[in-house]
Coordinates of C-alpha atoms in Angstrom, one line a residue:
M1 CA 127.1 102.2 79.5
I2 CA 127.0 104.0 82.9
V3 CA 128.4 102.0 85.7
R4 CA 126.7 102.7 89.0
L5 CA 128.3 101.4 92.2
C6 CA 126.2 101.4 95.3
A7 CA 126.7 100.3 98.9
A8 CA 123.1 100.7 99.9
T9 CA 123.6 100.1 103.7
L10 CA 125.8 103.2 103.7
G11 CA 123.7 105.2 101.4
L12 CA 126.8 105.5 99.1
C13 CA 126.1 105.9 95.4
L14 CA 128.8 106.9 92.8
L15 CA 128.2 107.8 89.2
H16 CA 131.3 108.3 87.2
G17 CA 133.1 108.8 90.5
A18 CA 130.9 111.7 91.6
M19 CA 128.4 111.7 94.5
V20 CA 124.8 111.8 93.3
Q21 CA 121.6 112.8 95.0
A22 CA 120.9 109.3 96.2
Q23 CA 123.3 110.1 99.0
D24 CA 120.9 112.7 100.3
V25 CA 117.9 110.4 100.6
F26 CA 119.9 107.7 102.4
D27 CA 121.1 110.3 104.9
S28 CA 117.6 111.6 105.2
A29 CA 116.2 108.1 105.9
Q30 CA 118.9 107.3 108.4
S31 CA 118.3 110.6 110.2
L32 CA 114.7 109.7 110.9
G33 CA 116.1 107.2 113.4
R34 CA 113.4 106.3 116.0
G35 CA 110.0 107.6 115.4
I36 CA 106.4 107.3 116.8
N37 CA 103.0 107.7 115.2
V38 CA 100.8 110.6 116.6
L39 CA 97.5 112.4 116.3
G40 CA 95.6 110.0 114.0
Y41 CA 92.5 110.0 116.1
D42 CA 92.8 113.2 118.2
P43 CA 89.8 115.6 118.4
L44 CA 92.3 118.3 117.5
W45 CA 91.5 118.1 113.8
S46 CA 87.8 118.8 114.3
D47 CA 88.0 121.1 117.3
P48 CA 91.4 122.2 118.6
A49 CA 89.8 123.2 122.0
K50 CA 89.2 119.5 122.6
A51 CA 92.6 118.2 121.7
R52 CA 94.0 115.5 123.9
F53 CA 97.5 115.9 122.5
T54 CA 99.1 119.2 123.7
P55 CA 102.1 120.9 122.1
E56 CA 104.3 120.2 125.1
L57 CA 104.1 116.5 124.3
F58 CA 106.4 117.0 121.3
K59 CA 109.1 117.9 123.7
V60 CA 108.3 114.8 125.8
I61 CA 108.7 112.7 122.7
A62 CA 112.1 114.3 121.8
A63 CA 113.3 113.9 125.4
G64 CA 112.0 110.3 125.4
G65 CA 114.6 109.3 122.8
F66 CA 112.7 109.8 119.5
Q67 CA 113.8 111.7 116.5
T68 CA 110.7 111.7 114.4
V69 CA 106.9 111.9 114.5
R70 CA 104.7 110.4 111.8
V71 CA 101.6 112.6 111.8
N72 CA 98.6 110.5 110.7
L73 CA 96.4 112.8 108.6
Q74 CA 92.8 111.7 107.8
A75 CA 92.2 114.7 105.6
F76 CA 89.4 113.5 103.3
A77 CA 86.9 114.1 106.1
H78 CA 88.0 117.8 106.1
M79 CA 87.5 118.4 102.4
D80 CA 84.4 120.1 100.8
A81 CA 82.5 118.8 97.8
H82 CA 85.2 120.3 95.6
D83 CA 88.0 118.5 97.5
R84 CA 89.2 121.8 99.1
L85 CA 90.7 121.4 102.5
D86 CA 89.1 123.2 105.4
P87 CA 91.2 126.3 106.3
Q88 CA 90.9 125.6 110.0
W89 CA 92.2 122.1 109.5
L90 CA 95.1 123.5 107.5
H91 CA 95.8 126.0 110.3
S92 CA 95.9 123.1 112.8
L93 CA 98.3 121.3 110.5
D94 CA 100.6 124.3 110.3
A95 CA 100.7 124.5 114.1
V96 CA 101.5 120.8 114.5
V97 CA 104.4 121.0 112.0
Q98 CA 105.7 124.2 113.7
Q99 CA 105.5 122.7 117.2
A100 CA 107.1 119.4 116.3
S101 CA 109.9 121.1 114.4
A102 CA 110.5 123.5 117.3
A103 CA 110.9 120.5 119.6
G104 CA 113.7 119.3 117.3
L105 CA 111.7 116.5 115.7
K106 CA 111.5 115.5 112.1
V107 CA 108.0 115.4 110.7
I108 CA 106.3 112.9 108.3
L109 CA 103.0 114.1 106.9
D110 CA 101.3 110.8 106.4
E111 CA 98.0 110.9 104.4
H112 CA 96.3 108.1 106.3
D113 CA 93.0 107.6 104.5
F114 CA 93.5 104.0 103.6
H115 CA 89.9 103.0 104.5
P116 CA 88.1 105.2 101.9
C117 CA 90.8 104.4 99.4
A118 CA 90.3 100.7 99.9
Q119 CA 86.6 101.2 99.3
N120 CA 86.6 103.4 96.2
A121 CA 89.7 103.9 94.1
E122 CA 88.3 106.6 91.9
T123 CA 87.2 108.8 94.8
C124 CA 90.5 108.1 96.4
R125 CA 92.4 109.3 93.3
S126 CA 90.4 112.6 93.1
R127 CA 90.9 113.4 96.8
L128 CA 94.5 112.2 97.1
L129 CA 95.7 114.3 94.2
A130 CA 93.7 117.3 95.5
F131 CA 95.3 116.8 99.0
W132 CA 98.8 116.7 97.7
G133 CA 98.1 119.6 95.3
Q134 CA 97.3 121.7 98.3
V135 CA 99.6 120.4 101.0
A136 CA 102.7 120.1 98.8
V137 CA 102.4 123.8 97.8
R138 CA 101.7 124.9 101.3
F139 CA 104.9 123.3 102.6
R140 CA 107.1 123.8 99.6
D141 CA 109.4 126.1 101.7
A142 CA 109.5 123.9 104.8
P143 CA 112.9 122.5 105.8
G144 CA 114.0 119.1 104.6
T145 CA 113.1 117.7 108.0
V146 CA 109.5 117.7 106.9
L147 CA 108.7 114.7 104.7
F148 CA 105.6 113.6 102.8
E149 CA 104.1 110.1 102.8
A150 CA 102.0 109.5 99.7
L151 CA 99.3 107.2 101.3
N152 CA 99.2 104.9 104.2
E153 CA 98.5 101.2 103.4
P154 CA 97.0 101.2 99.9
S155 CA 94.8 98.1 99.6
G156 CA 91.4 96.8 98.6
K157 CA 89.9 98.4 95.5
L158 CA 93.3 100.3 95.2
T159 CA 94.9 97.3 93.6
V160 CA 98.6 96.9 92.7
A161 CA 98.0 98.2 89.2
K162 CA 95.8 101.1 90.3
W163 CA 98.2 102.0 93.1
N164 CA 101.2 102.1 90.9
A165 CA 99.4 104.3 88.4
L166 CA 98.1 106.7 91.2
L167 CA 101.5 106.8 92.9
A168 CA 103.0 108.1 89.6
E169 CA 100.4 110.8 89.6
V170 CA 100.9 111.7 93.2
L171 CA 104.7 112.0 92.8
A172 CA 104.2 114.2 89.7
T173 CA 101.9 116.4 91.7
I174 CA 104.4 116.7 94.6
R175 CA 107.4 117.2 92.4
Q176 CA 105.9 120.3 90.7
S177 CA 106.5 122.2 93.9
N178 CA 108.9 120.0 95.9
P179 CA 111.4 118.5 93.4
Q180 CA 113.8 117.3 96.0
R181 CA 111.8 116.7 99.2
G182 CA 111.9 113.3 100.8
V183 CA 108.8 111.4 99.9
I184 CA 107.8 108.1 101.6
V185 CA 106.1 105.5 99.5
G186 CA 105.0 101.9 100.1
P187 CA 103.6 99.0 98.1
A188 CA 100.0 98.0 97.8
K189 CA 98.5 95.3 99.8
G190 CA 98.7 97.3 103.0
N191 CA 102.4 98.2 102.8
Y192 CA 103.1 94.5 103.3
F193 CA 106.7 93.4 102.5
T194 CA 105.7 90.6 100.2
A195 CA 104.3 93.2 97.8
L196 CA 107.6 94.9 97.4
P197 CA 108.3 93.2 94.0
D198 CA 105.2 94.8 92.6
L199 CA 106.1 98.4 93.6
Q200 CA 106.9 100.5 90.6
L201 CA 109.1 103.6 91.3
P202 CA 110.6 106.1 88.9
D203 CA 114.3 105.4 88.4
T204 CA 115.0 109.1 88.1
D205 CA 113.5 110.1 91.4
R206 CA 116.3 109.5 94.0
H207 CA 114.4 111.3 96.8
L208 CA 112.1 108.4 97.8
I209 CA 112.1 106.3 101.0
V210 CA 110.3 103.0 100.8
T211 CA 108.0 102.1 103.8
L212 CA 106.8 98.8 105.1
H213 CA 104.5 98.0 108.0
Y214 CA 105.2 94.9 110.2
Y215 CA 102.6 93.2 112.4
N216 CA 103.6 89.5 112.0
P217 CA 102.3 87.2 113.2
F218 CA 98.9 89.0 113.1
S219 CA 97.3 86.4 115.3
F220 CA 99.8 87.5 118.0
T221 CA 100.0 91.3 117.5
H222 CA 96.2 91.8 117.1
Q223 CA 94.8 89.2 119.5
G224 CA 91.7 90.5 121.3
A225 CA 91.5 93.6 119.2
P226 CA 87.8 94.4 118.7
W227 CA 88.1 95.7 115.1
T228 CA 89.7 92.6 113.7
R229 CA 88.1 89.5 112.2
A230 CA 86.4 87.1 114.6
D231 CA 89.1 84.4 114.6
I232 CA 91.7 87.0 115.7
R233 CA 89.4 89.1 117.9
D234 CA 88.4 86.0 120.0
Q235 CA 91.9 84.8 120.6
H236 CA 93.7 85.2 123.9
D237 CA 97.0 84.1 125.4
V238 CA 98.7 83.7 122.0
H239 CA 102.4 83.6 122.8
W240 CA 105.5 84.6 120.8
G241 CA 109.2 84.2 121.3
D242 CA 110.4 80.7 120.6
Q243 CA 113.4 80.2 118.3
A244 CA 111.2 79.4 115.3
S245 CA 109.2 82.6 115.6
R246 CA 112.3 84.7 116.1
S247 CA 114.0 83.1 113.1
K248 CA 111.0 83.8 110.9
L249 CA 111.0 87.4 112.0
Y250 CA 114.7 87.9 111.2
H251 CA 114.3 86.1 107.9
E252 CA 111.4 88.4 106.9
F253 CA 113.6 91.4 107.7
D254 CA 116.4 89.9 105.6
V255 CA 113.9 89.7 102.6
I256 CA 113.2 93.4 103.0
A257 CA 116.9 94.3 103.3
D258 CA 117.7 92.2 100.2
W259 CA 115.1 94.0 98.2
A260 CA 116.4 97.4 99.4
R261 CA 120.0 96.6 98.4
A262 CA 118.9 95.2 95.0
H263 CA 116.8 98.3 94.2
D264 CA 119.1 100.9 95.9
R265 CA 116.3 102.3 98.1
P266 CA 116.4 103.2 101.8
V267 CA 113.7 101.8 104.1
L268 CA 111.5 103.1 106.8
L269 CA 109.6 100.7 109.0
G270 CA 106.6 103.0 109.3
E271 CA 104.5 101.0 111.7
F272 CA 104.8 98.1 114.1
G273 CA 103.3 97.3 117.4
A274 CA 101.4 94.7 119.4
Y275 CA 98.0 95.3 120.9
E276 CA 97.8 95.6 124.7
A277 CA 95.9 92.3 125.1
A278 CA 99.0 90.3 124.1
P279 CA 100.8 88.6 127.0
T280 CA 103.0 91.4 128.4
A281 CA 106.3 89.6 128.4
D282 CA 105.8 88.3 124.9
R283 CA 104.7 91.7 123.7
L284 CA 107.9 93.3 125.1
A285 CA 110.1 90.5 123.6
W286 CA 108.4 91.0 120.2
T287 CA 108.9 94.8 120.3
I288 CA 112.6 94.4 121.2
A289 CA 113.1 91.9 118.4
V290 CA 111.5 94.1 115.8
V291 CA 113.5 97.2 116.9
N292 CA 116.7 95.1 116.9
A293 CA 115.9 93.6 113.5
A294 CA 115.2 97.0 112.0
E295 CA 118.2 98.8 113.4
K296 CA 120.7 96.0 112.6
R297 CA 119.6 96.4 108.9
H298 CA 119.8 100.2 109.1
F299 CA 116.1 100.8 108.8
A300 CA 114.6 103.9 110.5
W301 CA 111.3 103.1 112.3
A302 CA 108.1 104.6 113.7
Y303 CA 106.2 102.8 116.4
W304 CA 102.5 102.4 116.3
Q305 CA 101.6 104.4 118.4
F306 CA 102.1 107.2 120.9
E307 CA 98.8 106.7 122.9
G308 CA 95.9 104.2 122.8
S309 CA 95.7 100.4 122.9
F310 CA 99.2 100.1 121.3
G311 CA 100.5 103.1 123.1
A312 CA 103.9 103.9 124.5
Y313 CA 102.5 106.8 126.5
D314 CA 99.7 107.1 129.1
L315 CA 98.0 110.4 128.4
A316 CA 95.7 110.1 131.4
Q317 CA 98.6 109.6 133.8
G318 CA 101.0 111.8 132.0
H319 CA 104.0 109.4 131.7
W320 CA 105.5 106.8 129.4
N321 CA 104.4 103.2 129.7
E322 CA 107.7 102.3 131.1
A323 CA 108.1 98.7 129.8
I324 CA 107.1 99.5 126.2
H325 CA 109.1 102.8 126.2
K326 CA 112.2 100.9 127.4
A327 CA 111.7 98.2 124.8
L328 CA 111.8 100.9 122.1
V329 CA 114.7 103.1 123.2
A330 CA 116.8 101.2 125.6
S331 CA 119.6 100.4 123.2
D332 CA 122.3 102.9 122.5
G333 CA 121.4 103.6 118.9
A334 CA 124.9 102.8 117.7
W335 CA 123.5 101.6 114.4
K336 CA 122.8 105.2 113.3
R337 CA 125.4 106.9 111.1

């Protein structure tokens, strides 16, 4: 019997006394550090001339204390009837990866089409496999600082069983051209942490980073958001920050950390944030608490999002939203290896 000894929080895995490839993925996950979500809803993808996000902003993000950008790609809308990606869209993607990399940032290519996948699992399967068949080959020679994320928040018609089956196919597609690239994967049910026990990963693939999204309590983080259900949309002045709510948050992060140790997988907190309608002081307190909880447990993270109603940056004024920005990056980052 092979005896495998792991100290997951250090990314240290020994097999017969020799370092194995799991070391690489723990280092890769840790190096993602502090990240931010970008470009999900920018006109860039349909008409680069109308882009709100300019290449110089990658330098602003790096100078602002972030190490990674999670690029939200809604690529299905840019596929033809044969699931071929629009060449102009691919050209824009090439430019984004080059510009972010030149600014010293790591890049996560996040296939973000969770809405169409939730509505039709079969169409999702066809398009997702076609997407990775094209994008993985295109970036097969990219540096290891470019990572792939299989699919954002699988949910709805993409059930646990269907997602596990599709994920196996996606990984097989990616591994044909990128056998050792870091790939980010998350559980069904919207990347929610309670679905972790249902996530099936190939034991032999030691280049996977598991992602979770955290918006608890939803009644606080999404109060007043017009796209949510009525009972959340119509709420206002929902507060957060008493001892009970803090204890619950830390407990939920402990549950994630316990799973990560038991399964010897690194974790990326791929999204978290509170909508701008939340009471300002409580929104900042919640953000700080999530950052501290993640970093204490050695999880890299990516805030949702750079601009917009959760945004850390004011595009119109050309500066960081100071309070949110400080809440995200004010600590010294001593947690990082």
